[in-house]
Short mmCIF file of C-alpha atoms in Angstrom, two decimals:
data_model
loop_
_atom_site.label_atom_id
_atom_site.label_comp_id
_atom_site.label_asym_id
_atom_site.label_seq_id
_atom_site.Cartn_x
_atom_site.Cartn_y
_atom_site.Cartn_z
CA MET A 3 0.00 0.00 0.00
CA ALA A 4 1.50 3.33 -1.05
CA ARG A 5 2.25 5.88 1.62
CA THR A 6 0.44 9.20 1.30
CA PRO A 7 2.78 12.20 1.77
CA ARG A 8 2.19 13.94 5.08
CA LEU A 9 1.30 17.60 5.23
CA THR A 10 3.89 19.75 7.00
CA SER A 11 4.17 23.41 7.94
CA ASP A 12 7.04 25.56 9.21
CA CYS A 13 4.97 28.50 10.44
CA THR A 14 3.20 27.33 13.58
CA ALA A 15 0.53 28.34 16.05
CA CYS A 16 0.65 26.62 19.43
CA CYS A 17 -2.68 26.34 21.25
CA TRP A 18 -2.16 25.59 24.94
CA ILE A 19 -4.54 25.13 27.86
CA PRO A 20 -2.60 24.68 31.13
CA LEU A 21 -3.99 22.11 33.57
CA PHE A 22 -6.36 20.86 30.89
CA ALA A 23 -7.80 17.97 32.90
CA LEU A 24 -8.39 20.13 35.96
CA ARG A 25 -10.03 22.78 33.78
CA CYS A 26 -12.42 20.13 32.47
CA GLU A 27 -13.41 19.19 36.01
CA GLU A 28 -13.93 22.82 37.02
CA ALA A 29 -16.13 23.34 33.97
CA ARG A 30 -18.30 20.34 34.95
CA ARG A 31 -18.39 21.39 38.60
CA PRO A 32 -18.14 25.19 38.85
CA GLU A 33 -17.96 25.06 42.67
CA LEU A 34 -14.39 23.72 42.37
CA ALA A 35 -13.12 27.01 40.95
CA ALA A 36 -13.64 28.82 44.26
CA ARG A 37 -11.76 26.36 46.48
CA PRO A 38 -8.38 24.57 46.44
CA CYS A 39 -8.65 21.29 44.55
CA ALA A 40 -6.47 18.64 42.96
CA LEU A 41 -6.79 15.64 40.66
CA LEU A 42 -5.52 12.25 41.75
CA ASP A 43 -2.94 10.52 39.58
CA PRO A 44 -4.69 8.10 37.15
CA GLU A 45 -1.93 5.51 37.72
CA ASP A 46 -1.43 6.01 41.46
CA ALA A 47 -4.46 7.15 43.47
CA ARG A 48 -2.22 7.87 46.47
CA ARG A 49 -0.56 10.82 44.74
CA LEU A 50 -1.65 14.09 43.15
CA TRP A 51 -1.58 14.73 39.42
CA GLN A 52 -2.75 18.31 38.74
CA VAL A 53 -3.14 21.02 41.37
CA SER A 54 -5.16 24.22 41.18
CA PRO A 55 -3.49 27.64 41.73
CA LEU A 56 -5.36 28.07 45.05
CA ALA A 57 -3.94 24.78 46.29
CA ARG A 58 -0.44 25.73 45.15
CA ARG A 59 -0.60 28.84 47.30
CA ALA A 60 -1.05 26.54 50.30
CA GLY A 61 2.09 24.61 49.36
CA VAL A 62 0.41 21.68 47.58
CA LYS A 63 2.38 20.39 44.58
CA PRO A 64 1.91 17.62 42.00
CA GLY A 65 3.42 14.32 43.10
CA LEU A 66 2.67 14.75 46.80
CA THR A 67 0.86 11.96 48.57
CA VAL A 68 -2.74 12.55 49.63
CA SER A 69 -1.78 12.62 53.31
CA GLN A 70 0.94 15.20 52.68
CA ALA A 71 -1.43 17.39 50.66
CA ILE A 72 -4.19 17.25 53.29
CA GLY A 73 -1.64 18.14 55.97
CA LEU A 74 -0.68 21.27 54.05
CA CYS A 75 -4.23 22.21 53.05
CA PRO A 76 -7.04 20.62 55.16
CA THR A 77 -9.74 22.16 52.91
CA LEU A 78 -8.27 20.57 49.75
CA ARG A 79 -10.93 19.00 47.51
CA LEU A 80 -9.71 15.78 45.87
CA CYS A 81 -11.21 14.66 42.55
CA GLU A 82 -11.01 11.24 40.95
CA PRO A 83 -9.54 11.45 37.43
CA ASP A 84 -11.76 10.85 34.40
CA PRO A 85 -9.23 10.39 31.56
CA VAL A 86 -11.81 9.24 29.02
CA TYR A 87 -13.70 12.48 29.41
CA TYR A 88 -10.54 14.59 29.14
CA ASP A 89 -9.48 12.76 25.99
CA ALA A 90 -12.91 13.26 24.43
CA GLN A 91 -12.78 16.99 25.09
CA PHE A 92 -9.26 17.29 23.68
CA THR A 93 -10.36 15.40 20.58
CA ARG A 94 -13.17 17.92 20.22
CA LEU A 95 -10.64 20.76 20.36
CA LEU A 96 -8.46 19.10 17.72
CA ALA A 97 -11.49 18.78 15.45
CA ALA A 98 -12.19 22.49 15.87
CA LEU A 99 -8.59 23.39 15.04
CA SER A 100 -8.76 21.17 11.95
CA ASP A 101 -11.44 23.48 10.59
CA VAL A 102 -8.83 26.27 10.49
CA SER A 103 -5.90 24.27 9.08
CA PRO A 104 -5.52 20.72 7.73
CA VAL A 105 -2.15 20.44 9.50
CA VAL A 106 -2.78 19.81 13.22
CA GLU A 107 -0.38 17.91 15.47
CA PRO A 108 -1.30 17.06 19.08
CA ALA A 109 1.63 17.30 21.50
CA GLU A 110 0.10 16.38 24.86
CA LEU A 111 -3.23 16.68 26.62
CA GLY A 112 -4.17 20.35 26.32
CA ARG A 113 -1.48 21.37 23.81
CA ALA A 114 -1.57 21.18 20.02
CA TYR A 115 0.27 22.73 17.08
CA VAL A 116 -1.49 24.18 14.06
CA GLY A 117 0.39 24.61 10.77
CA THR A 118 -0.25 28.07 9.31
CA ASP A 119 1.66 27.95 6.01
CA GLY A 120 -0.68 29.32 3.34
CA LEU A 121 -3.31 30.58 5.79
CA GLU A 122 -2.40 34.18 4.96
CA ARG A 123 -4.43 33.78 1.78
CA LEU A 124 -7.51 32.90 3.81
CA TYR A 125 -7.15 34.94 6.98
CA GLY A 126 -4.39 37.48 6.42
CA PRO A 127 -1.32 38.21 8.60
CA PRO A 128 -0.41 36.20 11.74
CA ASP A 129 -2.61 38.23 14.10
CA LYS A 130 -5.65 37.45 11.94
CA GLN A 131 -4.70 33.78 11.82
CA VAL A 132 -4.49 33.68 15.62
CA GLU A 133 -7.85 35.42 15.83
CA ALA A 134 -9.38 32.75 13.57
CA ILE A 135 -7.94 29.98 15.76
CA GLN A 136 -9.27 31.60 18.93
CA MET A 137 -12.68 32.18 17.37
CA ARG A 138 -13.00 28.59 16.12
CA SER A 139 -11.90 27.21 19.49
CA ALA A 140 -14.53 29.34 21.20
CA GLU A 141 -17.25 28.27 18.75
CA CYS A 142 -16.73 24.57 19.51
CA GLY A 143 -18.85 25.02 22.65
CA MET A 144 -19.05 26.46 26.16
CA ARG A 145 -21.72 24.40 27.87
CA ASN A 146 -21.04 22.39 31.01
CA PHE A 147 -21.94 18.74 31.29
CA ASN A 148 -23.29 17.11 34.41
CA GLU A 149 -24.72 13.93 32.94
CA TRP A 150 -23.13 11.98 30.14
CA SER A 151 -22.69 8.33 29.16
CA PHE A 152 -19.76 6.31 27.91
CA ALA A 153 -21.24 6.33 24.44
CA ALA A 154 -21.62 10.09 24.51
CA ARG A 155 -17.94 10.53 25.33
CA ASN A 156 -17.00 8.92 22.04
CA SER A 157 -19.51 10.91 19.99
CA HIS A 158 -19.26 14.42 18.59
CA GLU A 159 -23.02 14.88 18.57
CA ASN A 160 -24.98 16.76 21.22
CA SER A 161 -21.83 17.73 23.11
CA ALA A 162 -19.58 20.73 23.47
CA PHE A 163 -16.16 21.76 24.62
CA PRO A 164 -16.57 22.89 28.23
CA ILE A 165 -13.49 25.02 28.95
CA PRO A 166 -13.92 28.82 28.97
CA HIS A 167 -12.21 30.64 26.13
CA SER A 168 -10.18 32.68 28.64
CA ALA A 169 -8.13 29.54 29.37
CA PHE A 170 -6.66 29.42 25.85
CA ARG A 171 -3.16 30.71 25.21
CA VAL A 172 -1.81 30.95 21.68
CA GLY A 173 1.76 31.43 20.45
CA TRP A 174 2.70 32.04 16.81
CA GLY A 175 6.18 31.67 15.36
CA ARG A 176 8.41 29.83 12.93
CA GLY A 177 8.75 26.26 14.16
CA LYS A 178 7.12 24.38 17.01
CA PHE A 179 9.64 25.41 19.66
CA VAL A 180 9.27 29.14 19.09
CA ALA A 181 5.48 28.83 19.01
CA TRP A 182 5.46 26.83 22.26
CA VAL A 183 7.67 29.33 24.09
CA ALA A 184 5.44 32.15 22.81
CA ALA A 185 2.32 30.35 24.07
CA SER A 186 3.92 29.80 27.48
CA ARG A 187 4.51 33.56 27.71
CA ALA A 188 0.98 34.53 26.64
CA LYS A 189 -1.56 35.72 29.19
CA PRO A 190 -4.75 33.67 29.73
CA GLY A 191 -6.98 34.24 26.73
CA GLY A 192 -4.20 36.12 24.93
CA ALA A 193 -1.55 35.49 22.30
CA VAL A 194 2.13 36.23 21.63
CA ILE A 195 3.33 36.53 18.03
CA VAL A 196 7.02 36.23 17.10
CA PRO A 197 7.54 37.83 13.66
CA PRO A 198 9.78 35.94 11.21
CA GLY A 199 13.41 36.92 11.64
CA GLU A 200 13.04 37.88 15.31
CA GLU A 201 13.22 34.36 16.75
CA GLY A 202 16.73 34.79 18.17
CA LYS A 203 15.91 38.10 19.82
CA PHE A 204 12.74 36.70 21.39
CA LEU A 205 14.36 33.48 22.63
CA ALA A 206 17.45 35.19 24.09
CA ARG A 207 15.43 36.50 27.06
CA GLN A 208 13.81 33.16 27.90
CA PRO A 209 15.00 30.91 30.78
CA LEU A 210 16.69 27.57 30.15
CA ALA A 211 13.66 25.76 31.58
CA VAL A 212 11.76 26.20 28.28
CA LEU A 213 14.17 23.78 26.58
CA PRO A 214 13.35 20.04 26.56
CA LEU A 215 15.99 19.23 29.18
CA ASP A 216 16.47 16.24 31.42
CA PRO A 217 17.40 17.11 35.05
CA ASP A 218 21.06 16.14 34.62
CA THR A 219 21.59 18.36 31.56
CA HIS A 220 19.77 21.26 33.22
CA ARG A 221 21.99 20.94 36.30
CA ARG A 222 25.15 20.89 34.18
CA LEU A 223 24.09 23.99 32.24
CA ARG A 224 23.36 25.83 35.48
CA GLN A 225 26.75 24.87 36.84
CA LEU A 226 28.31 26.49 33.76
CA GLY A 227 26.65 29.76 34.77
CA LEU A 228 24.00 29.69 32.02
CA ARG A 229 20.61 31.12 32.92
CA THR A 230 18.92 32.09 29.65
CA LEU A 231 18.75 30.82 26.09
CA GLY A 232 20.79 33.85 25.08
CA ASP A 233 23.60 32.69 27.38
CA LEU A 234 23.58 29.27 25.72
CA ALA A 235 23.39 30.65 22.17
CA ALA A 236 26.35 32.96 22.89
CA LEU A 237 28.63 29.93 23.28
CA PRO A 238 30.29 28.37 20.22
CA GLU A 239 28.11 25.58 18.87
CA GLU A 240 30.98 23.10 18.70
CA ALA A 241 31.88 23.78 22.35
CA VAL A 242 28.36 22.82 23.39
CA VAL A 243 28.51 19.71 21.18
CA SER A 244 31.79 18.63 22.75
CA GLN A 245 30.16 18.76 26.20
CA PHE A 246 26.71 17.37 25.46
CA GLY A 247 27.02 15.49 22.16
CA ARG A 248 24.30 15.49 19.51
CA ALA A 249 21.69 16.46 22.10
CA GLY A 250 23.74 19.56 22.81
CA ARG A 251 23.74 20.52 19.14
CA ARG A 252 19.94 20.35 19.05
CA LEU A 253 19.65 22.38 22.27
CA TRP A 254 22.04 25.06 20.96
CA ARG A 255 20.16 25.37 17.68
CA LEU A 256 16.84 25.61 19.45
CA ALA A 257 18.18 28.31 21.76
CA ALA A 258 19.64 30.24 18.83
CA GLY A 259 16.39 30.00 16.87
CA VAL A 260 18.03 28.36 13.84
CA LEU A 261 16.34 24.96 14.16
CA VAL A 262 12.82 24.93 12.74
CA GLU A 263 10.80 21.83 13.65
CA SER A 264 7.84 21.58 11.31
CA VAL A 265 4.29 20.69 12.28
CA VAL A 266 3.40 17.28 10.86
CA GLY A 267 -0.24 16.56 10.09
CA ARG A 268 -1.76 13.31 11.24
CA GLU A 269 -2.09 10.60 8.63
CA ALA A 270 -4.28 7.65 9.59
CA PRO A 271 -7.58 6.06 8.74
CA GLU A 272 -10.51 6.58 11.05
CA PRO A 273 -9.99 4.93 14.48
CA ILE A 274 -11.33 1.42 14.85
CA VAL A 275 -13.28 0.76 18.05
CA ALA A 276 -14.55 -2.47 19.57
CA GLY A 277 -16.52 -2.35 22.83
CA LEU A 278 -18.03 -4.72 25.37
CA THR A 279 -20.63 -4.02 28.08
CA PHE A 280 -20.64 -6.34 31.11
CA PHE A 281 -23.95 -7.45 32.62
CA SER A 282 -22.43 -7.00 36.07
CA PRO A 283 -19.32 -4.88 36.88
CA VAL A 284 -16.04 -6.81 36.58
CA ALA A 285 -13.05 -6.28 38.85
CA ASP A 286 -11.10 -9.49 38.17
CA ARG A 287 -7.91 -8.70 36.24
CA GLU A 288 -7.74 -12.06 34.48
CA MET A 289 -11.26 -11.63 33.15
CA LEU A 290 -10.44 -8.10 32.01
CA ALA A 291 -7.28 -9.33 30.27
CA HIS A 292 -9.24 -12.06 28.51
CA SER A 293 -11.91 -9.56 27.41
CA LEU A 294 -9.16 -7.27 26.20
CA GLU A 295 -7.78 -9.97 23.88
CA GLN A 296 -11.27 -10.69 22.54
CA LEU A 297 -11.83 -7.02 21.71
CA ILE A 298 -8.44 -6.78 19.99
CA GLU A 299 -9.31 -9.83 17.88
CA ARG A 300 -12.64 -8.27 16.94
CA ALA A 301 -11.02 -4.95 15.99
CA LEU A 302 -8.38 -6.72 13.87
CA LYS A 303 -11.16 -8.25 11.77
CA HIS A 304 -12.62 -4.86 10.94
CA PRO A 305 -12.62 -4.31 7.15
CA ARG A 306 -11.11 -0.79 7.50
CA ARG A 307 -7.91 -2.31 8.90
CA THR A 308 -7.07 -4.04 5.62
CA GLY A 309 -3.64 -2.93 4.44
CA TRP A 310 -2.73 -1.26 7.73
CA ARG A 311 -0.76 -2.44 10.75
CA VAL A 312 -1.58 -1.20 14.24
CA GLN A 313 0.95 1.16 15.83
CA GLN A 314 -1.01 2.87 18.61
CA VAL A 315 -3.80 1.40 20.71
CA ARG A 316 -5.94 2.76 23.52
CA VAL A 317 -8.13 1.03 26.10
CA ARG A 318 -11.05 2.87 27.68
CA ALA A 319 -13.20 1.70 30.55
CA GLU A 320 -16.32 3.08 32.19
CA LEU A 321 -16.19 2.34 35.92
CA GLU A 322 -18.81 2.22 38.62
CA HIS A 323 -20.27 5.51 39.87
CA GLY A 324 -19.38 7.46 36.71
CA ALA A 325 -15.57 7.25 36.87
CA SER A 326 -13.39 6.20 33.96
CA TRP A 327 -10.00 4.62 33.23
CA MET A 328 -7.75 4.71 30.19
CA ILE A 329 -4.37 3.35 29.10
CA GLU A 330 -2.44 3.79 25.86
CA ALA A 331 0.45 2.00 24.20
CA VAL A 332 2.63 2.84 21.22
CA LEU A 333 4.09 -0.31 19.68
CA LYS A 334 7.76 -0.21 18.81
CA ASP A 335 7.00 -2.28 15.72
CA PRO A 336 3.58 -1.94 14.02
CA THR A 337 1.85 -5.29 13.86
CA ALA A 338 -1.40 -7.10 13.11
CA GLU A 339 -0.84 -9.90 15.66
CA ARG A 340 -3.21 -10.03 18.62
CA SER A 341 -0.61 -11.21 21.14
CA ARG A 342 1.88 -8.45 20.30
CA ILE A 343 -0.81 -5.78 20.57
CA ALA A 344 -2.16 -7.17 23.84
CA ALA A 345 1.21 -7.65 25.59
CA PRO A 346 1.96 -4.00 26.55
CA LEU A 347 -1.69 -3.38 27.43
CA LYS A 348 -1.80 -6.34 29.79
CA THR A 349 1.40 -5.10 31.42
CA ARG A 350 -0.18 -1.69 31.97
CA LEU A 351 -3.29 -3.39 33.30
CA GLU A 352 -1.19 -5.16 35.94
CA GLN A 353 0.78 -2.04 36.85
CA ALA A 354 -2.13 0.42 37.00
CA PRO A 355 -5.46 -1.46 37.19
CA PRO A 356 -8.83 0.32 37.32
CA ALA A 357 -9.64 1.68 40.76
CA LYS A 358 -13.20 0.33 40.58
CA ALA A 359 -15.14 -2.42 38.85
CA VAL A 360 -15.52 -2.05 35.07
CA GLU A 361 -18.97 -1.69 33.53
CA ARG A 362 -17.87 -1.21 29.92
CA LEU A 363 -14.57 -1.89 28.16
CA ALA A 364 -13.48 -0.64 24.72
CA VAL A 365 -10.35 -1.06 22.59
CA GLU A 366 -9.51 1.61 20.04
CA PHE A 367 -6.84 1.46 17.32
CA THR A 368 -5.76 5.08 16.93
CA GLY A 369 -2.44 4.85 15.06
CA PHE A 370 -1.55 2.84 11.97
CA ALA A 371 1.39 2.15 9.66
CA PRO A 372 0.77 1.31 6.01
CA GLY A 373 2.34 -1.56 4.11
CA THR A 374 4.89 -3.91 5.59
CA ALA A 375 8.41 -3.53 6.89
CA GLU A 376 9.31 -7.22 6.77
CA LEU A 377 12.63 -7.19 4.90
CA GLN A 378 12.80 -10.98 5.01
CA LEU A 379 10.34 -11.09 2.10
CA PHE A 380 13.06 -9.69 -0.15
CA ALA A 381 16.06 -11.50 1.34
CA ARG A 382 17.93 -13.73 -1.11
CA ASP A 383 18.68 -16.45 1.41
CA ALA A 384 18.14 -17.47 5.00
CA SER A 385 21.41 -15.93 6.21
CA ALA A 386 20.49 -12.57 4.69
CA ALA A 387 17.12 -12.75 6.42
CA ALA A 388 18.80 -13.52 9.74
CA ARG A 389 21.21 -10.60 9.33
CA ALA A 390 18.31 -8.27 8.51
CA GLY A 391 16.46 -9.44 11.62
CA ARG A 392 19.47 -8.90 13.88
CA ARG A 393 20.05 -5.45 12.40
CA ARG A 394 16.46 -4.38 13.06
CA ALA A 395 16.60 -5.74 16.61
CA LEU A 396 19.82 -3.78 17.23
CA GLU A 397 18.29 -0.58 15.81
CA ARG A 398 15.22 -0.96 18.05
CA ALA A 399 17.42 -1.47 21.11
CA VAL A 400 19.52 1.60 20.29
CA ARG A 401 16.44 3.80 19.84
CA GLU A 402 14.98 2.58 23.13
CA ILE A 403 18.25 3.29 24.99
CA ALA A 404 18.41 6.79 23.50
CA LEU A 405 14.82 7.49 24.52
CA ARG A 406 15.37 6.31 28.08
CA LEU A 407 18.78 7.88 28.73
CA ARG A 408 18.38 10.96 26.47
CA ARG A 409 21.96 10.71 25.25
CA ALA A 410 24.08 8.50 23.01
CA MET A 411 25.54 5.57 24.93
CA LEU A 412 26.60 3.22 22.12
CA TYR A 413 29.57 3.75 19.83
CA HIS A 414 31.32 2.33 16.77
CA VAL A 415 35.00 1.37 17.02
CA ILE A 416 36.85 2.51 13.89
CA GLU A 417 40.49 2.29 12.85
CA VAL A 418 42.26 5.65 12.67
CA GLN A 419 46.01 4.98 12.80
CA PRO A 420 46.45 1.19 12.91
CA TRP A 421 50.21 1.60 12.44
CA SER A 422 50.64 3.75 15.55
CA ARG A 423 52.62 2.39 18.48
CA ILE A 424 50.25 4.17 20.91
CA PRO A 425 47.09 2.06 21.40
CA GLU A 426 44.87 5.11 22.00
CA ARG A 427 45.69 6.43 18.52
CA ARG A 428 44.89 3.23 16.66
CA TYR A 429 41.13 3.40 17.20
CA ALA A 430 38.41 5.99 17.85
CA LEU A 431 34.84 5.92 19.05
CA ILE A 432 31.99 7.52 17.12
CA ASP A 433 28.30 7.62 18.01
CA PHE A 434 26.32 4.66 16.73
CA GLU A 435 23.46 5.87 14.53
CA PRO A 436 21.01 3.16 13.41
#
């Protein structure tokens, strides 16, 4: 099956709603806005996930245990998370943004990038484009919801986006990083526009914390006396690379405003959903795991999946007393095998099971990969097929190590001066790039 080219855009608008899940709860229950409140972690009900500004003033922070939070703020209102509802509302927002531009890329819950290349012909300059995005986001609905069903969460009919328009922050700039920093500096309900050519000037005043840094790299940069992106960009690029490797090169280019990361539009068929309603609520994990495999098998037989392999899968559950539960998994290798799809989901089920009995369970295939990547089909002999398999396994392992450690840890050994009498000069190490 031929791959359809993806739409991309360099000019970007970042739409951001801080504390998206908590905002959804406050919209459903307006009384929460006037008192300190917090959402429990969906994967660990003993800890806090998102905390309101009123609770932060009392010293409550995300990650604290419930007992610690209550000790700091006895009037704290704790809310059970409803991830299915939050995901449905975010999907509604993405649909609204898609009416402005065909290039929309979700980043995380409550934050999405909109490609604006070519929109000047429809809306005019950047400020008019931002105005169109804000207007369309506001038009997707303002009503609150007190009663809703599991089926209604997955439907776009008779529902609306509940978060007030004043919660939206928009940043416009060239590339996703500039747009994100601009959105983080915008006031609630406002926008910050970075004109083309002024990226370096705008970024120079921003703190290092806006960069995608791991704690160790951030500590090392602070120890070097760097406080702002301008401080980092003032250093020679090669000096930063010598200290931090390829990751340092990317950080320097982001800080200097010379790296433009394009918005990539989503390319996938419509999601495939298979659901099951239990006659009586189920809390047994083995029964849930078995039902999960049955739903995956049913979804794999859907005619729309023909020619596509599954790459991203989501499990939703409606729990007793109106709560919900959701887990997601991105497969390292797209597949159409039930066992390989079910394996990471069953692991997540064991690690973070539903807090209550399940009344309805649904499996949704949300990401797909076209065609096939099985190189063995074209191998000339069995040894070539084996070498191709080992190479792919090595590449997967290297990518996983890089994702976990955020730096290159594997190297090639190459001959430099094999005739040298000094062993250190005979060979050199270079980063391994799969």
